[in-house]
XYZ file of C-alpha atoms in Angstrom:
162
model
C 349.256 140.214 80.494
C 350.299 143.893 80.213
C 352.199 143.014 77.047
C 348.955 141.887 75.390
C 346.921 145.044 75.993
C 348.331 147.097 73.067
C 347.989 144.068 70.807
C 344.340 143.563 71.776
C 343.609 147.233 71.098
C 345.217 147.029 67.668
C 347.958 149.496 68.552
C 350.821 147.120 67.984
C 351.934 144.768 65.255
C 352.583 141.083 65.830
C 356.197 141.669 64.869
C 356.688 144.326 67.543
C 354.884 142.124 70.069
C 357.179 139.203 69.210
C 360.254 141.407 69.559
C 359.127 142.488 73.026
C 358.327 138.936 74.109
C 361.709 137.621 73.005
C 363.400 140.560 74.691
C 361.686 139.893 78.017
C 362.365 136.172 77.786
C 366.016 136.973 77.103
C 366.040 139.148 80.217
C 364.728 136.214 82.265
C 367.651 134.162 81.074
C 370.155 136.919 81.789
C 368.856 137.989 85.188
C 367.610 134.757 86.697
C 369.250 131.973 84.731
C 365.911 130.699 83.459
C 366.713 128.625 80.375
C 365.028 129.515 77.132
C 364.996 127.386 74.000
C 364.705 129.808 71.086
C 363.116 129.289 67.718
C 365.298 127.139 65.479
C 368.330 129.115 64.343
C 367.608 132.044 66.636
C 370.105 133.345 69.193
C 368.472 135.251 72.086
C 371.825 136.716 73.086
C 372.132 138.407 69.687
C 368.561 139.635 70.004
C 369.316 141.052 73.420
C 372.373 142.899 72.108
C 370.326 144.397 69.285
C 367.443 145.586 71.429
C 368.913 146.121 74.890
C 368.764 149.890 74.465
C 365.533 150.112 72.474
C 363.822 153.233 73.798
C 360.369 151.846 72.871
C 360.817 148.998 75.319
C 361.760 151.408 78.087
C 358.903 153.756 77.223
C 356.553 150.758 77.405
C 357.687 150.122 80.949
C 356.938 153.775 81.723
C 353.295 152.896 81.220
C 353.284 150.309 83.996
C 355.979 151.028 86.577
C 354.555 154.452 87.558
C 351.067 153.012 87.982
C 352.384 150.564 90.563
C 354.512 153.183 92.293
C 357.800 151.523 91.386
C 360.002 154.608 91.428
C 363.244 152.624 91.240
C 362.106 150.984 88.009
C 360.964 154.361 86.675
C 364.394 155.844 87.411
C 366.076 152.879 85.738
C 363.907 153.283 82.630
C 364.804 156.980 82.483
C 368.474 156.111 82.882
C 368.141 153.639 79.996
C 366.591 156.278 77.751
C 362.822 156.333 78.338
C 361.336 159.652 77.255
C 357.555 159.265 77.536
C 357.201 161.352 80.678
C 353.592 162.345 79.962
C 352.549 158.688 79.982
C 354.518 158.156 83.183
C 352.868 161.157 84.834
C 349.394 160.020 83.757
C 349.898 156.500 85.115
C 351.469 157.779 88.344
C 348.512 160.153 88.783
C 346.072 157.257 88.438
C 348.032 155.313 91.039
C 348.270 158.310 93.365
C 352.061 158.331 93.417
C 352.948 161.983 93.970
C 356.694 161.310 94.077
C 356.630 159.849 90.569
C 354.305 162.592 89.293
C 356.815 165.196 90.494
C 359.707 163.268 88.959
C 357.909 163.181 85.610
C 357.307 166.947 85.775
C 360.969 167.467 86.613
C 361.882 165.418 83.530
C 359.621 167.438 81.243
C 356.065 166.072 81.450
C 353.579 168.786 80.541
C 350.209 167.152 79.792
C 348.652 168.280 83.058
C 345.076 167.942 81.773
C 345.467 164.221 81.104
C 347.184 163.591 84.430
C 344.410 165.484 86.209
C 341.854 163.166 84.583
C 343.723 160.143 85.904
C 344.058 161.569 89.398
C 340.405 162.661 89.515
C 339.158 159.253 88.395
C 340.824 157.596 91.378
C 340.205 160.322 93.958
C 343.702 161.752 94.358
C 342.886 165.334 95.333
C 346.499 166.302 96.050
C 347.522 165.434 92.503
C 344.453 167.175 91.038
C 345.478 170.357 92.875
C 349.082 170.033 91.698
C 347.957 169.660 88.075
C 345.888 172.851 88.338
C 348.825 174.611 89.968
C 351.028 173.487 87.066
C 348.606 174.726 84.423
C 345.767 172.261 83.776
C 342.879 174.153 82.187
C 340.346 171.538 81.091
C 337.970 170.445 83.839
C 334.976 168.700 82.228
C 336.474 165.218 81.844
C 338.163 165.229 85.257
C 334.803 166.157 86.801
C 333.105 163.365 84.857
C 335.678 160.752 85.935
C 335.598 161.952 89.532
C 331.795 161.714 89.556
C 331.861 158.219 88.039
C 334.339 157.187 90.715
C 332.187 158.671 93.479
C 334.747 161.336 94.381
C 332.350 164.201 95.060
C 334.993 166.187 96.930
C 336.931 166.480 93.684
C 333.791 167.278 91.669
C 332.923 170.074 94.107
C 336.488 171.378 94.083
C 336.638 171.466 90.278
C 333.287 173.293 89.962
C 334.972 176.557 90.902
C 337.065 176.401 87.721
C 334.215 175.962 85.222
């Protein structure tokens, strides 16, 4: 299902979606021995070799692994070449995973306003405070998301900055 979200929003072409699907199916074969019958004349092993180090695939995983708190997967994606640390920080902030938020900052994430929105929407005060400490300066949307989520402690905390 996560693979379909960008496609549904119109942010991804069918070709790119197909490439990702074939890649992940190839990984199933490689990792778990699950057989895959490719399209006629298509070799998944060749596909895998072509795209095994595609940074876009690893950056895509950075949008999901941090949200679930899977720091080992995040580290693997970074090792493989993922570079979208702002997305990783935002998703980790939504999930309340301070360890991943700090890792993303260490790697160069700097969109503290966006991460603060994510943290505020889910009631993660510790991450909200860290984002302010790191330089977040825009408080209206975080207050809105905190209020919508019923996190009045965060709303009241953020009031002092507006």
